[in-house]
Short mmCIF file of C-alpha atoms in Angstrom, two decimals:
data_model
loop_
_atom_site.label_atom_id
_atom_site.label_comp_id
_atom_site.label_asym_id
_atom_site.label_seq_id
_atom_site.Cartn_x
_atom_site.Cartn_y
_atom_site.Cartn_z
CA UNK D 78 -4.52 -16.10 -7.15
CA UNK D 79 -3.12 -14.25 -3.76
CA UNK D 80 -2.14 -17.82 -1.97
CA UNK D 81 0.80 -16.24 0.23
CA UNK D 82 0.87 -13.07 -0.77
CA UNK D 83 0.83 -11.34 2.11
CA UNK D 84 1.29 -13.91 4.86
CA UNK D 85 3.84 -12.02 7.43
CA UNK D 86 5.72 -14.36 10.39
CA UNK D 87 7.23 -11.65 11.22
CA UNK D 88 6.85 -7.35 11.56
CA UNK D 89 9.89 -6.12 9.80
CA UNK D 90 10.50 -2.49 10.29
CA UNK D 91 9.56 -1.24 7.18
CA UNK D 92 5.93 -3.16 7.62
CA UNK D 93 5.14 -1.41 10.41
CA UNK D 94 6.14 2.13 9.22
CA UNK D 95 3.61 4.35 8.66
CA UNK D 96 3.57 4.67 5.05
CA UNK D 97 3.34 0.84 4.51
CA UNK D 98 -0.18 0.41 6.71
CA UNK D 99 -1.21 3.33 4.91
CA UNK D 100 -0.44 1.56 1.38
CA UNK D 101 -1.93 -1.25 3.00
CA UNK D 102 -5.12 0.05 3.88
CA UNK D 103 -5.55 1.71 0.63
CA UNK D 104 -4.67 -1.78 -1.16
CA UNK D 105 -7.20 -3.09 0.87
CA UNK D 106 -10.05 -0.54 0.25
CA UNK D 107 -9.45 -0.68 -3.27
CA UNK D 108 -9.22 -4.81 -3.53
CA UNK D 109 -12.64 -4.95 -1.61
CA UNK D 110 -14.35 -2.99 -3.78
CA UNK D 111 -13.49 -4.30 -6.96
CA UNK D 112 -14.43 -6.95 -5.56
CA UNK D 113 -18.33 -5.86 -5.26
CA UNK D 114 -17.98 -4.29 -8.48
CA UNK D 115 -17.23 -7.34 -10.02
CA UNK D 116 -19.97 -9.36 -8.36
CA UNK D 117 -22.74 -7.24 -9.13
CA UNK D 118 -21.34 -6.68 -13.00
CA UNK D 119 -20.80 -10.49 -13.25
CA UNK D 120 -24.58 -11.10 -12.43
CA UNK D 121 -25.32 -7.77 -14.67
CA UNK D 122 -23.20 -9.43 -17.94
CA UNK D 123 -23.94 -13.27 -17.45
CA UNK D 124 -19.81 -13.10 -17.52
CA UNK D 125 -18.00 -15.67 -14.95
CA UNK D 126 -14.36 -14.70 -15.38
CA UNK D 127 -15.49 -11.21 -13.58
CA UNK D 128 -16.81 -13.68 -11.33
CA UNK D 129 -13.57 -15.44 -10.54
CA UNK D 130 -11.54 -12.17 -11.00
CA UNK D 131 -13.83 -11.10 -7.91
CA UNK D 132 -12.24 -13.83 -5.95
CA UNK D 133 -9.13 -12.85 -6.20
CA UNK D 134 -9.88 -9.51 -5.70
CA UNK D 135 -11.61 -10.90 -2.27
CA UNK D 136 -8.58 -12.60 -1.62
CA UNK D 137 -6.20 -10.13 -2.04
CA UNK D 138 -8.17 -7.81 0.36
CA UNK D 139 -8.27 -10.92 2.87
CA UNK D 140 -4.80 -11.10 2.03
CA UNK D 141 -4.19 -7.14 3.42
CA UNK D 142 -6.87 -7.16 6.16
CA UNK D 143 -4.37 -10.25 7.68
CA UNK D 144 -1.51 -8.78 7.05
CA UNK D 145 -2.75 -5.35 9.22
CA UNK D 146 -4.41 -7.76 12.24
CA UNK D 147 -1.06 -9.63 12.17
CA UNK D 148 1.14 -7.55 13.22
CA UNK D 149 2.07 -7.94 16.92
CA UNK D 150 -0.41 -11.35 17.78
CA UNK D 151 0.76 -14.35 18.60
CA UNK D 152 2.11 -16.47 15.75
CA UNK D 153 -0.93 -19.06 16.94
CA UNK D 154 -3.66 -16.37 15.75
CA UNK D 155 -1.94 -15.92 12.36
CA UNK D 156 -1.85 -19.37 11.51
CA UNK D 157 -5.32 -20.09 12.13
CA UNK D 158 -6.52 -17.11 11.07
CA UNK D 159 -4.08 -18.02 7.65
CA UNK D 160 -6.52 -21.71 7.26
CA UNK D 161 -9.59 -20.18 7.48
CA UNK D 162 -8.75 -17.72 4.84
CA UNK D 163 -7.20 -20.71 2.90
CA UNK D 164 -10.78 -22.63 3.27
CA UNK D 165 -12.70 -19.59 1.86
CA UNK D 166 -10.93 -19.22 -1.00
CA UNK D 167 -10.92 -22.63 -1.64
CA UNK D 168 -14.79 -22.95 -1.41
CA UNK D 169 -15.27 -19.47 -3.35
CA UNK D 170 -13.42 -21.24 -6.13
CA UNK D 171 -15.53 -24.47 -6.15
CA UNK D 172 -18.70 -21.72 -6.21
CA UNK D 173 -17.32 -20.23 -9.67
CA UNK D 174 -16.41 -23.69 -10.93
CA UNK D 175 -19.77 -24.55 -10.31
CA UNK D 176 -21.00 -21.59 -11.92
CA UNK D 177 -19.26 -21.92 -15.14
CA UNK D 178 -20.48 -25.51 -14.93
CA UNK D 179 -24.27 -24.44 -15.33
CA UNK D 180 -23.27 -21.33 -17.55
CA UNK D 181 -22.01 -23.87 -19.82
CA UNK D 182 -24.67 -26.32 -19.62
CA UNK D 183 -27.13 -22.91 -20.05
CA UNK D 184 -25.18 -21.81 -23.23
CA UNK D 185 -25.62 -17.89 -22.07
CA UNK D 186 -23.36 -15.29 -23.96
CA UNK D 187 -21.81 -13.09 -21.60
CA UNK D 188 -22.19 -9.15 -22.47
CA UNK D 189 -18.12 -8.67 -24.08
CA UNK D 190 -18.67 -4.62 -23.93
CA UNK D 191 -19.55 -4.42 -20.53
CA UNK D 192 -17.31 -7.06 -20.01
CA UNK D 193 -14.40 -5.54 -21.02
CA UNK D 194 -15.46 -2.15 -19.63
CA UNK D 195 -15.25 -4.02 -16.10
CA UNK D 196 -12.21 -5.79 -16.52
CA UNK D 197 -10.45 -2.66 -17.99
CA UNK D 198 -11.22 -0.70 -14.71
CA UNK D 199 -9.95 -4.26 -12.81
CA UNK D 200 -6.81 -3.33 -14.48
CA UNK D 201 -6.55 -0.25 -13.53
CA UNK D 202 -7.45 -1.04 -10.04
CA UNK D 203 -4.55 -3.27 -9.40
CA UNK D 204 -1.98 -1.44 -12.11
CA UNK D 205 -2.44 1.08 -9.45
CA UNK D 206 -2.35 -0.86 -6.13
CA UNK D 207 0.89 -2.25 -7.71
CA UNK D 208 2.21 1.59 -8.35
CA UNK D 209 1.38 2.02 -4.72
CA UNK D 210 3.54 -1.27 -3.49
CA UNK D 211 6.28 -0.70 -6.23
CA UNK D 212 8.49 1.07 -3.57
CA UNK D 213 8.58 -1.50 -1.42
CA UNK D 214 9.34 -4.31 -4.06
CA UNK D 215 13.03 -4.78 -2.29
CA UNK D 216 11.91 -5.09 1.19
CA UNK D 217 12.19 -8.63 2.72
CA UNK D 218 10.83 -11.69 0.86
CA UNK D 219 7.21 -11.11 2.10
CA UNK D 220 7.20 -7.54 1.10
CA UNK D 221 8.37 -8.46 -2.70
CA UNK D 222 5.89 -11.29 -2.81
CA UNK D 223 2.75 -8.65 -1.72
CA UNK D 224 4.50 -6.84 -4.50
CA UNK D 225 4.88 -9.45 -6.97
CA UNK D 226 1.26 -10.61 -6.33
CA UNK D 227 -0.44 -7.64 -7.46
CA UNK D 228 1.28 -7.42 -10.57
CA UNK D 229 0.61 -11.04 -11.30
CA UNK D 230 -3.19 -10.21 -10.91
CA UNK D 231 -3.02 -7.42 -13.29
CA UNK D 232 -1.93 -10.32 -15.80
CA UNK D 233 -5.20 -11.85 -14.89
CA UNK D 234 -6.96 -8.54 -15.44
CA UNK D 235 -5.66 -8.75 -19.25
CA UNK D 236 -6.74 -12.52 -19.39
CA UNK D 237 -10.23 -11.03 -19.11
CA UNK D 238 -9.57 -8.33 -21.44
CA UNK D 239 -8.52 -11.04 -23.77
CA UNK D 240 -11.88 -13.19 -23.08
CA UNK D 241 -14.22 -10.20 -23.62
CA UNK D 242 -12.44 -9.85 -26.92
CA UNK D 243 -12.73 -13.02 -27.95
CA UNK D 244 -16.50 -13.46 -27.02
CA UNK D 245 -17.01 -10.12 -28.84
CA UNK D 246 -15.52 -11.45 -32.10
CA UNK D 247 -16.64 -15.69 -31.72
CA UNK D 248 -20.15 -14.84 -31.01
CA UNK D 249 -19.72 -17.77 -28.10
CA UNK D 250 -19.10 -17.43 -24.63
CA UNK D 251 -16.46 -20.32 -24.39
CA UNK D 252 -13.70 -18.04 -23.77
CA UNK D 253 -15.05 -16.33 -20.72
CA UNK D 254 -15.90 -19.76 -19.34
CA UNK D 255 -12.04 -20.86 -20.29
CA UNK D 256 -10.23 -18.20 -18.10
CA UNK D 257 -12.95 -18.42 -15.11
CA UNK D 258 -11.83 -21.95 -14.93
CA UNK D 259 -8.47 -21.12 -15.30
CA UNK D 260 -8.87 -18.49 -12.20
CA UNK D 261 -11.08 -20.23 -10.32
CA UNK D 262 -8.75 -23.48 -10.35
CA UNK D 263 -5.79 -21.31 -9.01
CA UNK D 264 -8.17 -20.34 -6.15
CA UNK D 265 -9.37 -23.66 -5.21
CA UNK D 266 -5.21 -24.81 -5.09
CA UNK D 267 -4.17 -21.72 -3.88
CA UNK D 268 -6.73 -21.85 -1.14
CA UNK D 269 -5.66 -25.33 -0.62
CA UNK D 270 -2.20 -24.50 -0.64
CA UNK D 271 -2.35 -21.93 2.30
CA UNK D 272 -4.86 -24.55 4.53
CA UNK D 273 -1.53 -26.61 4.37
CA UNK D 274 0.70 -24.41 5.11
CA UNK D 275 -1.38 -23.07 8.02
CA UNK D 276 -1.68 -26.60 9.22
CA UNK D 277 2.17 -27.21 9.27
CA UNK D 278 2.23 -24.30 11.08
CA UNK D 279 0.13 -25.03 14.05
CA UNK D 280 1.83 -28.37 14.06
CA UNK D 281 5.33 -27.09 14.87
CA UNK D 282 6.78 -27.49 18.53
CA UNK D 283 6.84 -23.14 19.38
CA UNK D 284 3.34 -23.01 18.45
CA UNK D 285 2.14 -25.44 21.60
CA UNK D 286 3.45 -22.48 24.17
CA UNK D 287 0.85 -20.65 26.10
CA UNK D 288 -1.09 -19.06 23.81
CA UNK D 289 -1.91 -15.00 23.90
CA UNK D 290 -5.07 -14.05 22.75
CA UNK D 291 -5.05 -11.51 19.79
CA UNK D 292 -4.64 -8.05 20.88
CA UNK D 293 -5.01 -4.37 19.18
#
């Protein structure tokens, strides 16, 4: 999932160029979308993985919308803004465990066609988003991570591929509930993992100056 993918403790030139917040803001766009997409087609197919592939799509938009309110507030805001992003994903994860629970205990077979239809244009979603980053894949180490992240969840796109096939052939629906664990699992530590970090954050000794509240 997008645990620190775009966490920024600093506003390195090439962030705040023009061109980047316009990359961003498409990334964005595109990442919240696909993320109601996959919602609505996950209650449409009886399929969880587009479920849990939603939640990363959520998080990578989280991930952006951050990253653009970041830039210039007091390192204060981002932390705590950085924890309650890090709780959300970590409950949205718990949600689609909990759903693949009851799938399982329902025995439903997901829909594989529309299934893969869905996750195909998931993949092409964030095979694009990752075109859009690929020029800035040698900024600083935050820049290559945002980078880095959206190619990793394009690997996650083909893990759903790879379920929808499988359903299609086995006749059972054990294989979509196998990589919505697998996603939803990375969420819940991911989310975890960022609620830490936050923490540590807000804990160090420049974080207990004055405070500025978050500004435009």
């Amino acid at each position: 999932m997008s645990g620190h993918c775009c966490d920024h403790d600093h506003a390195p030139a090439a962030i705040v160029s023009p061109r980047y917040r316009r990359v961003l803001w498409a990334a964005l766009l595109i990442n919240a979308g696909m993320a109601a997409v996959e919602i609505v087609s996950s209650r449409m197919t009886g399929s969880v993985s587009l479920l849990a592939d939603a939640a990363d799509f959520m998080g990578d938009a989280a991930n952006y919308a951050v990253s653009l309110w970041a830039l210039g507030v007091a390192a204060v805001w981002r932390a705590r803004t950085a924890w309650l992003k890090g709780l959300c994903m970590a409950l949205y994860g718990l949600g689609v465990l909990a759903v693949a629970l009851w799938q399982w205990r329902q025995g439903g077979l997901p829909q594989a066609s529309a299934m893969g239809l869905i996750g195909a244009l998931a993949l092409a979603a964030n095979l694009a988003v990752a075109a859009m980053l690929y020029a800035f894949r040698e900024g600083d180490a935050n820049m290559r991570a945002v980078w880095l992240c959206t190619r990793n969840d394009a690997i996650g796109n083909v893990a759903v591929l790879m379920a929808a096939a499988l359903v299609a052939v086995s006749g059972q629906g054990w294989p979509d509930l196998v990589v919505a664990a697998g996603m939803a699992a990375l969420g819940l530590t991911g989310g975890i993992s960022v609620m830490r970090q936050a923490r540590e954050e807000l804990r160090e000794p420049h974080q207990h100056a004055p405070e500025s509240p978050p500004h435009a």
